[in-house]
PDB file of C-alpha atoms in Angstrom:
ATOM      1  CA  UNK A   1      12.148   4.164  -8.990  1.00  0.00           C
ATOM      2  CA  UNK A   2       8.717   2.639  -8.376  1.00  0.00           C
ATOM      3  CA  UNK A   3       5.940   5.172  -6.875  1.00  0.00           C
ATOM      4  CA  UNK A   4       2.082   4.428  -6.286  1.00  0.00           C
ATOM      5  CA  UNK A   5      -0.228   7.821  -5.841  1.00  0.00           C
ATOM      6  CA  UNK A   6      -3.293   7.619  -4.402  1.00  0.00           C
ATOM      7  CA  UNK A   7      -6.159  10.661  -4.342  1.00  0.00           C
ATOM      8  CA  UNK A   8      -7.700  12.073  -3.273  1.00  0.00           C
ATOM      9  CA  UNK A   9      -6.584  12.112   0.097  1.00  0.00           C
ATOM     10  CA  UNK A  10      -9.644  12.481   2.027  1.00  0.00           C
ATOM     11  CA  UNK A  11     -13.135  12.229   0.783  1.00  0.00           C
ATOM     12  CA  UNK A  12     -16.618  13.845   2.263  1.00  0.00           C
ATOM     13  CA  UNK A  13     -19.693  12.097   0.742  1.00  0.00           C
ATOM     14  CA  UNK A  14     -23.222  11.626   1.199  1.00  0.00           C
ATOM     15  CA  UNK A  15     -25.194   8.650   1.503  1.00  0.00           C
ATOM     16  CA  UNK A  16     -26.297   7.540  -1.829  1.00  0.00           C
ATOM     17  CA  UNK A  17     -24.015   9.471  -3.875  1.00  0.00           C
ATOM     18  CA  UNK A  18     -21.254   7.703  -6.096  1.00  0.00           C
ATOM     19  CA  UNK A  19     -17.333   7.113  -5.037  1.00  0.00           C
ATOM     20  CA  UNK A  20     -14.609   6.807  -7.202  1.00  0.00           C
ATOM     21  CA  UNK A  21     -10.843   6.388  -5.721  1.00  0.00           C
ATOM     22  CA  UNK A  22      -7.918   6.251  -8.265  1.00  0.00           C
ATOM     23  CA  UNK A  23      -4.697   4.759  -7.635  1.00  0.00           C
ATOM     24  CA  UNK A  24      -1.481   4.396 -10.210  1.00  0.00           C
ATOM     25  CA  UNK A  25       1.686   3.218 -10.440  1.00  0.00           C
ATOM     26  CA  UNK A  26       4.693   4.256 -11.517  1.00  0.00           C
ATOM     27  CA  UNK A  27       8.054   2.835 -12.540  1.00  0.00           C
ATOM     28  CA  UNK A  28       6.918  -0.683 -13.067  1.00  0.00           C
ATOM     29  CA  UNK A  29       4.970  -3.119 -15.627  1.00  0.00           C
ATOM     30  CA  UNK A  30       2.206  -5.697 -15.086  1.00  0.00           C
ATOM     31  CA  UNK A  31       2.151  -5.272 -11.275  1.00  0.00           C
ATOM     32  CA  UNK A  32      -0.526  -6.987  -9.057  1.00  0.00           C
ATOM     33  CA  UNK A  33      -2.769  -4.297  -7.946  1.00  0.00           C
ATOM     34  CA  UNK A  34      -4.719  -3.913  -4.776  1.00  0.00           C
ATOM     35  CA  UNK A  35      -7.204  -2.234  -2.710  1.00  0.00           C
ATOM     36  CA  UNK A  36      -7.652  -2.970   1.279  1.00  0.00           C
ATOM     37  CA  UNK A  37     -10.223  -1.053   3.533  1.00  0.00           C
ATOM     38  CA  UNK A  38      -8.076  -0.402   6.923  1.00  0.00           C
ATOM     39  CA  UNK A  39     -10.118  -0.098   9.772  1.00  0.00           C
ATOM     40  CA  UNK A  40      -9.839   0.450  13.569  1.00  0.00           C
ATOM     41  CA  UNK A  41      -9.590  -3.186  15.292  1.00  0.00           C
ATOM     42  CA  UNK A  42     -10.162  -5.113  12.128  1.00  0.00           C
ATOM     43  CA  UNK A  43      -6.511  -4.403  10.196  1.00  0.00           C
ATOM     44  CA  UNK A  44      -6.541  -4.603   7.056  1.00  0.00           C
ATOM     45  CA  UNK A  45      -9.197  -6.319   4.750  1.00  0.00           C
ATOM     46  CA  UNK A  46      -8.278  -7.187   1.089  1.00  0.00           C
ATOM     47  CA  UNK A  47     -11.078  -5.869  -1.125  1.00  0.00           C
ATOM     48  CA  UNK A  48     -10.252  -6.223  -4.773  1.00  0.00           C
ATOM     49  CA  UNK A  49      -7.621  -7.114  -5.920  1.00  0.00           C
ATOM     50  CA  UNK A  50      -5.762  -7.312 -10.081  1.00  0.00           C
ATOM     51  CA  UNK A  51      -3.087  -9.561 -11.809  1.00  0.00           C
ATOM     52  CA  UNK A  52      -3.739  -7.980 -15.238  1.00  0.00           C
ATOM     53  CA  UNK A  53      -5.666  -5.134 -17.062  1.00  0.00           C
ATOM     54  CA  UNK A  54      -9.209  -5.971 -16.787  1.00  0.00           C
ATOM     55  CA  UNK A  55      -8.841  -9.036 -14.282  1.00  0.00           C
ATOM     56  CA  UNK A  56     -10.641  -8.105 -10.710  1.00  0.00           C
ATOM     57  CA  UNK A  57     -11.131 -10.702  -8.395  1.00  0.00           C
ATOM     58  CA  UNK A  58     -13.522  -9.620  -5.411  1.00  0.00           C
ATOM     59  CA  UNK A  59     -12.407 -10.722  -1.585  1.00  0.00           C
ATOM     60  CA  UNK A  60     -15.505  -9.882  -0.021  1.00  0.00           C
ATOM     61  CA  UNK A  61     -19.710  -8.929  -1.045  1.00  0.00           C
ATOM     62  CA  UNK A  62     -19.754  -5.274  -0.749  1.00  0.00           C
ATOM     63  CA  UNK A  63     -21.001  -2.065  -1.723  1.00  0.00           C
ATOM     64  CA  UNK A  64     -18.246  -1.500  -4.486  1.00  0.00           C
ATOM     65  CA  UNK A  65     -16.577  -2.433  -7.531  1.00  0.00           C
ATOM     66  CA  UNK A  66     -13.259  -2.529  -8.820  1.00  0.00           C
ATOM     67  CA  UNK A  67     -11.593  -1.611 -11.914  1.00  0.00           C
ATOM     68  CA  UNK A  68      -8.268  -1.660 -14.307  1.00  0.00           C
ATOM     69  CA  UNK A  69      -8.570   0.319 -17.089  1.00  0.00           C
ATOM     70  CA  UNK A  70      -5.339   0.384 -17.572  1.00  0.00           C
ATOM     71  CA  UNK A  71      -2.020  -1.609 -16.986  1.00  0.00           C
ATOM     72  CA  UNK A  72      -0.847   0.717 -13.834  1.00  0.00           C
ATOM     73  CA  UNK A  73      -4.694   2.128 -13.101  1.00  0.00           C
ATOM     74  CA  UNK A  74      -6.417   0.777 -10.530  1.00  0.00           C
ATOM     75  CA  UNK A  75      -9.813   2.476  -9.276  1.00  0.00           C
ATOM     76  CA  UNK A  76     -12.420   1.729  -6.724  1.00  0.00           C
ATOM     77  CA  UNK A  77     -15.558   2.812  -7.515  1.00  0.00           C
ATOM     78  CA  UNK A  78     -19.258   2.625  -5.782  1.00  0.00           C
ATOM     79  CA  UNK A  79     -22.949   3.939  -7.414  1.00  0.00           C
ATOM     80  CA  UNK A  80     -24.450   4.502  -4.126  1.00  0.00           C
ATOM     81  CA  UNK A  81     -22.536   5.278  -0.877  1.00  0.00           C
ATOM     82  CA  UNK A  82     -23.439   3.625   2.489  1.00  0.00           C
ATOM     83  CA  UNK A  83     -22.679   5.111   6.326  1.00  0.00           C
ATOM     84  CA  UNK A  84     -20.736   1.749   6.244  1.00  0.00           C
ATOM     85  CA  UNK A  85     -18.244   2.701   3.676  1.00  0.00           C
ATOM     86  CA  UNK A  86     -16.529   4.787   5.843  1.00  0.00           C
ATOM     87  CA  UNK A  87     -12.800   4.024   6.306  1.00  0.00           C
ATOM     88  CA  UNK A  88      -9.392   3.990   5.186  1.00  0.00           C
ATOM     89  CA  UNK A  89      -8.366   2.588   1.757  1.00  0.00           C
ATOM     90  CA  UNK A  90      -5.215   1.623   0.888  1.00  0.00           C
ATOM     91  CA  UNK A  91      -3.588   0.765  -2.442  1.00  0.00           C
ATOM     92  CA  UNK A  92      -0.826  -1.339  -3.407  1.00  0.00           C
ATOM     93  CA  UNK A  93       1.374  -3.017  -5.404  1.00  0.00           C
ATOM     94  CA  UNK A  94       3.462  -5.745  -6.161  1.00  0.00           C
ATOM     95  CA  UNK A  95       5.704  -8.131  -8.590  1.00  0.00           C
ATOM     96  CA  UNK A  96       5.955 -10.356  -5.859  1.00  0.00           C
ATOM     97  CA  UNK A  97       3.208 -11.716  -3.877  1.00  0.00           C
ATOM     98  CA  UNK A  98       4.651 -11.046  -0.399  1.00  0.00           C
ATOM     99  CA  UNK A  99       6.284  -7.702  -0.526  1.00  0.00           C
ATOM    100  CA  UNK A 100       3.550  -5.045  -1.056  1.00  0.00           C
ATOM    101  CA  UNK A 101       4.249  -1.024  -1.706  1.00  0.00           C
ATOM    102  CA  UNK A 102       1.509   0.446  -0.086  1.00  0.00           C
ATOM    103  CA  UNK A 103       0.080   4.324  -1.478  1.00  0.00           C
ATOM    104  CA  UNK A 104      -0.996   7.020   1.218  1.00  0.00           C
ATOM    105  CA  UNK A 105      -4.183   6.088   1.597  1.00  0.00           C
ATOM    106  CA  UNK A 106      -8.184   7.819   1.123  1.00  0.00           C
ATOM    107  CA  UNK A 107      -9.773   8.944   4.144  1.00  0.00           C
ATOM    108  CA  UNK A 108     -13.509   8.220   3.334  1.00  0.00           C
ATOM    109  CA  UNK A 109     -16.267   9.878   5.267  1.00  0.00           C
ATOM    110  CA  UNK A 110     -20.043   8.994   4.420  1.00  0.00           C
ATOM    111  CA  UNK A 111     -22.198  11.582   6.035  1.00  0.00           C
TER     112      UNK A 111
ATOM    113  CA  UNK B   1      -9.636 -21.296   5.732  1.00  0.00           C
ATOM    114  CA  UNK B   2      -6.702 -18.730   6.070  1.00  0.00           C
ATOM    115  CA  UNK B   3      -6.655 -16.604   9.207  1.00  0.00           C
ATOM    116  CA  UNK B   4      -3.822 -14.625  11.095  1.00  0.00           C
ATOM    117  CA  UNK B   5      -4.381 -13.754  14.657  1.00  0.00           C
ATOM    118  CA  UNK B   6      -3.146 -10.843  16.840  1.00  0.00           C
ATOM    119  CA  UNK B   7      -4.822 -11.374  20.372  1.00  0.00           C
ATOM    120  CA  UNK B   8      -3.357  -8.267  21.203  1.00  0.00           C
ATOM    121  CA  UNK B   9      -4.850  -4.679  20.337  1.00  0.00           C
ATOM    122  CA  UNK B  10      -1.977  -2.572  22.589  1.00  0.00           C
ATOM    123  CA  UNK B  11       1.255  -3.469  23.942  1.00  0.00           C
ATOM    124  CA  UNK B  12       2.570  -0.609  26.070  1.00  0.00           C
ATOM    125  CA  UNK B  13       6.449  -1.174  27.251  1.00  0.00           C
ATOM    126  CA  UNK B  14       9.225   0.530  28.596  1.00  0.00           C
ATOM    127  CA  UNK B  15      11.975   2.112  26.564  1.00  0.00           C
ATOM    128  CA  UNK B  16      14.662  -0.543  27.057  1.00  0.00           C
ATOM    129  CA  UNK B  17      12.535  -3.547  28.056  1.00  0.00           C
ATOM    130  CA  UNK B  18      11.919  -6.912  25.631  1.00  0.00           C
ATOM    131  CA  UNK B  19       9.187  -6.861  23.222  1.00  0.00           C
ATOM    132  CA  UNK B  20       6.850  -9.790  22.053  1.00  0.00           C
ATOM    133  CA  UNK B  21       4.201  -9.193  19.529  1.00  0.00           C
ATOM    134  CA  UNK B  22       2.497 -12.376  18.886  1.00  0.00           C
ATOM    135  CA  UNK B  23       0.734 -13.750  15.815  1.00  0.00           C
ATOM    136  CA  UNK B  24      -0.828 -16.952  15.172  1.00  0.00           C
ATOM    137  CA  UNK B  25      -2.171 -18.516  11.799  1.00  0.00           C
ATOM    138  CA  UNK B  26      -4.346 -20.967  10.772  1.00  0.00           C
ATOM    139  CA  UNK B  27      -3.805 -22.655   7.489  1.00  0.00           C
ATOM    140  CA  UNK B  28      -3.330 -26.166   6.396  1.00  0.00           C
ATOM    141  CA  UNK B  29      -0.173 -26.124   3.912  1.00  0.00           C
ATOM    142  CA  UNK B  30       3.093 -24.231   4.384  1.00  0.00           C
ATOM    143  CA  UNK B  31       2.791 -20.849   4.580  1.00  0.00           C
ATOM    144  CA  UNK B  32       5.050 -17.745   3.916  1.00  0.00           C
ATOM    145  CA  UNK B  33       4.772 -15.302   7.021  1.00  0.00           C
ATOM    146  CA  UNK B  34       5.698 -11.408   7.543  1.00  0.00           C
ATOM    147  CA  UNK B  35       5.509  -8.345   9.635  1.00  0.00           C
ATOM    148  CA  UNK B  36       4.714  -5.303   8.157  1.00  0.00           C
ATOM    149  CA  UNK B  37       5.028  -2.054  10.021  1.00  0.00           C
ATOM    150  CA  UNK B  38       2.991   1.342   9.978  1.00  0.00           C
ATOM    151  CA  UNK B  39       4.794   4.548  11.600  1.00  0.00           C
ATOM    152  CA  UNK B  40       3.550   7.730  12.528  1.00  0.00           C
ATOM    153  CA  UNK B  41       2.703   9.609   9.180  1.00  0.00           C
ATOM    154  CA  UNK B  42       3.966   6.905   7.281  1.00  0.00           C
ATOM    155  CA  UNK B  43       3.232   3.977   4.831  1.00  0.00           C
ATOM    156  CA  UNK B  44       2.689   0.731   5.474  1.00  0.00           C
ATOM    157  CA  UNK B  45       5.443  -1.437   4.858  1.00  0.00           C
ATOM    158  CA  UNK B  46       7.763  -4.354   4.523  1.00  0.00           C
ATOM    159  CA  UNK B  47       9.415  -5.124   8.260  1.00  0.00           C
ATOM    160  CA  UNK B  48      10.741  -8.453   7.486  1.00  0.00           C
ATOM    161  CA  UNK B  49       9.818 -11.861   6.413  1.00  0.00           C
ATOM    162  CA  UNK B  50      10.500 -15.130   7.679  1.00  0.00           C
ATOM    163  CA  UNK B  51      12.038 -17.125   4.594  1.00  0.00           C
ATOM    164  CA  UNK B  52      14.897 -14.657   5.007  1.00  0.00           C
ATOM    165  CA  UNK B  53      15.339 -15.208   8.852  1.00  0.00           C
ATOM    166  CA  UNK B  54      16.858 -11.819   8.906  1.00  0.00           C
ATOM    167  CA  UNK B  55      16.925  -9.336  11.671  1.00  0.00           C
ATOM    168  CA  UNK B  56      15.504  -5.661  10.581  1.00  0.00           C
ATOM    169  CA  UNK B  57      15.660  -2.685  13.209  1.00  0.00           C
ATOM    170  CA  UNK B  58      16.835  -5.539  15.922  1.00  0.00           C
ATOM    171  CA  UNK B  59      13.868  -7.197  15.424  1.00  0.00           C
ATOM    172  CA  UNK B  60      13.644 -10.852  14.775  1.00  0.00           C
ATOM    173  CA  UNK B  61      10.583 -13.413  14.084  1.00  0.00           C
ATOM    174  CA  UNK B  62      10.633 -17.188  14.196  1.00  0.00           C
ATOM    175  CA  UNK B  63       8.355 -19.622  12.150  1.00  0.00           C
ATOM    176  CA  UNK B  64       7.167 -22.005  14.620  1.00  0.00           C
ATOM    177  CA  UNK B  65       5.021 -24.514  12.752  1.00  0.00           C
ATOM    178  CA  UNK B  66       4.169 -26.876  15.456  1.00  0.00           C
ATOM    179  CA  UNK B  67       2.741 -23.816  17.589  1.00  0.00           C
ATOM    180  CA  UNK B  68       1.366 -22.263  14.037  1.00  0.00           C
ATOM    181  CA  UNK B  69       2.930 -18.627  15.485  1.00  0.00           C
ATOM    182  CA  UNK B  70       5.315 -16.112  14.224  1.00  0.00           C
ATOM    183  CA  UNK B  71       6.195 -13.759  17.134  1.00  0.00           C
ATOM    184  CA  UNK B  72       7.641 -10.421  16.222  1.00  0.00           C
ATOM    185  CA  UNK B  73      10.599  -9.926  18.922  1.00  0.00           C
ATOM    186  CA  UNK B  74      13.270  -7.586  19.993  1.00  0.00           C
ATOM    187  CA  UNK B  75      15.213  -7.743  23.355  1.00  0.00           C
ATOM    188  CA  UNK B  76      15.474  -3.880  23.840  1.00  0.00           C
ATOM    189  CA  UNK B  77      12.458  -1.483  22.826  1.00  0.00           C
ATOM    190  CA  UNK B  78      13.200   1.873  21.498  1.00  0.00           C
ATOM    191  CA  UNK B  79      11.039   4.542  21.625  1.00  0.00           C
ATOM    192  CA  UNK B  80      10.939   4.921  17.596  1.00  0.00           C
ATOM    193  CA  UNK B  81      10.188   1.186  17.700  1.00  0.00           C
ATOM    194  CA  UNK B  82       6.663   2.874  18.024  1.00  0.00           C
ATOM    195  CA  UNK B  83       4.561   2.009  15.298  1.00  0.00           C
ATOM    196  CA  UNK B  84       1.207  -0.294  14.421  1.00  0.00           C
ATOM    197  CA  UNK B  85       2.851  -3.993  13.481  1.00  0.00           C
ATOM    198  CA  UNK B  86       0.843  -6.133  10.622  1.00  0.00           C
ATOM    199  CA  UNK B  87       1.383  -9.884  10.483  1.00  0.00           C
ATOM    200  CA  UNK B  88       0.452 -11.304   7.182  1.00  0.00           C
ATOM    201  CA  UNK B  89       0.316 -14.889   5.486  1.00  0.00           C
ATOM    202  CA  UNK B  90       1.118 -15.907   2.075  1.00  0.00           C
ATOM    203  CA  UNK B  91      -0.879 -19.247   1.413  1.00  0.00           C
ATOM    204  CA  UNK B  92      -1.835 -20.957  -1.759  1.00  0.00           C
ATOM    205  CA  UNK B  93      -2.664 -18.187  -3.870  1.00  0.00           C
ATOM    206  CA  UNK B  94       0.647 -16.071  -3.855  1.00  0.00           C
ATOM    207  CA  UNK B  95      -0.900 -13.315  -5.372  1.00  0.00           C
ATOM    208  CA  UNK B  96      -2.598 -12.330  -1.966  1.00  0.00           C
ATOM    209  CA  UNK B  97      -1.860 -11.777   1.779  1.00  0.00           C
ATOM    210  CA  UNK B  98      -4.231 -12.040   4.644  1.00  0.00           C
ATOM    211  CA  UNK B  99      -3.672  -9.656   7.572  1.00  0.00           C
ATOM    212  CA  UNK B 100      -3.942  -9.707  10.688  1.00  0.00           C
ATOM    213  CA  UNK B 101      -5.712  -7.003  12.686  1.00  0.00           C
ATOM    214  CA  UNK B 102      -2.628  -5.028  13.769  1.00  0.00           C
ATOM    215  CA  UNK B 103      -1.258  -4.448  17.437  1.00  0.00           C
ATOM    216  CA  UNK B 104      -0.058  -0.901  18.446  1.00  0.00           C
ATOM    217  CA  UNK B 105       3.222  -1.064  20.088  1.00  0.00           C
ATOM    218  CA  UNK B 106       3.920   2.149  22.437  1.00  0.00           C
ATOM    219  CA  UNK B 107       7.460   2.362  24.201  1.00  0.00           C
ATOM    220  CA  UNK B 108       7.457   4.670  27.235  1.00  0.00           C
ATOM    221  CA  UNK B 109      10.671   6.497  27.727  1.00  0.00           C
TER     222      UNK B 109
END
């Protein structure tokens, strides 16, 4: 059976210092990968997300970056933290567009 | 531009009574609607979607094109019915939903 893992599970980081969140799948090939920031009152907001190894496509000007080293890899990533990084990210999966398998999640607090 | 709407935040009910969470979406073509649900100390999730027109948990939800809404209903609330309810849109690029901001549904026993 199919599985997504997400860590860590919460996160404490300064301002200005580097972020990297790592999500994988298991159990399935060549799924579309995502990342969504989930916040109070705003739901959920599509950051990044993949159709194939190497192919980001950005939802929204940010702080951070995006990554897919690898076919079931997926990794959010920032050089510099801001205060307004602070959330809730959530990674998922799919084969199909509209039924998504969503991973635990990251607690991120920027101090 | 795509957009789902959930005008509301909270929707408190009594154990027993109907339940209406509303959505509306803006988007020009024909879209693909769902609810997704959130528990307590759980994942996110697949509640049900309208090509299907099934009925998951006793709830049901009803394309309405001319009044561009998808209302999430069920005619007797349960108290586990308790969760944060997504609804999401699947417009012309498939690979993507767009979410709407969530309403918290709390049944009072």
């Amino acid at each position: 059976s199919q599985t997504i893992h997400q860590w860590p599970a919460t996160l404490v980081q300064p301002v200005g210092s580097p972020l990297s969140l790592e999500c994988t799948v298991e159990g399935t090939s060549n799924p579309n990968l995502y990342w969504y920031r989930q916040a109070a009152g705003r739901g959920l907001q599509l950051l990044f997300y993949s159709v194939g190894i190497g192919q980001i496509s950005s939802e929204v000007p940010q702080n951070l970056s995006a990554s897919r080293p690898q076919d079931r890899q997926f990794i959010l990533s920032s050089k510099k933290l801001l205060l307004s990084d602070s959330g809730f990210y959530l990674c998922a999966w799919s084969v199909q567009s509209y039924e998504q398998y969503f991973g635990p999640g990251t607690r991120l607090t920027v101090t | 531009a795509q957009r789902v709407t959930q005008p509301e935040k909270l929707l408190s009910v009594f154990k027993g009574a109907p339940v209406e969470l509303k959505c509306n979406y803006s988007y020009s073509g024909s879209p693909e609607l769902f609810w997704y649900v959130q528990y307590s100390r759980q994942r996110l999730q697949l509640l049900l979607r309208h090509i299907s027109r099934e009925s998951i948990k006793g709830f049901t939800a009803d394309l309405n094109k001319g009044e561009t809404s998808f209302h999430l209903k069920k005619p007797f609330a349960q108290e586990e019915d308790s969760a944060m309810y997504y609804c999401a849109l699947s417009g012309r690029d498939k690979n993507k939903l767009v979410f709407g901001a969530g309403t918290i549904l709390r049944v009072k026993s």
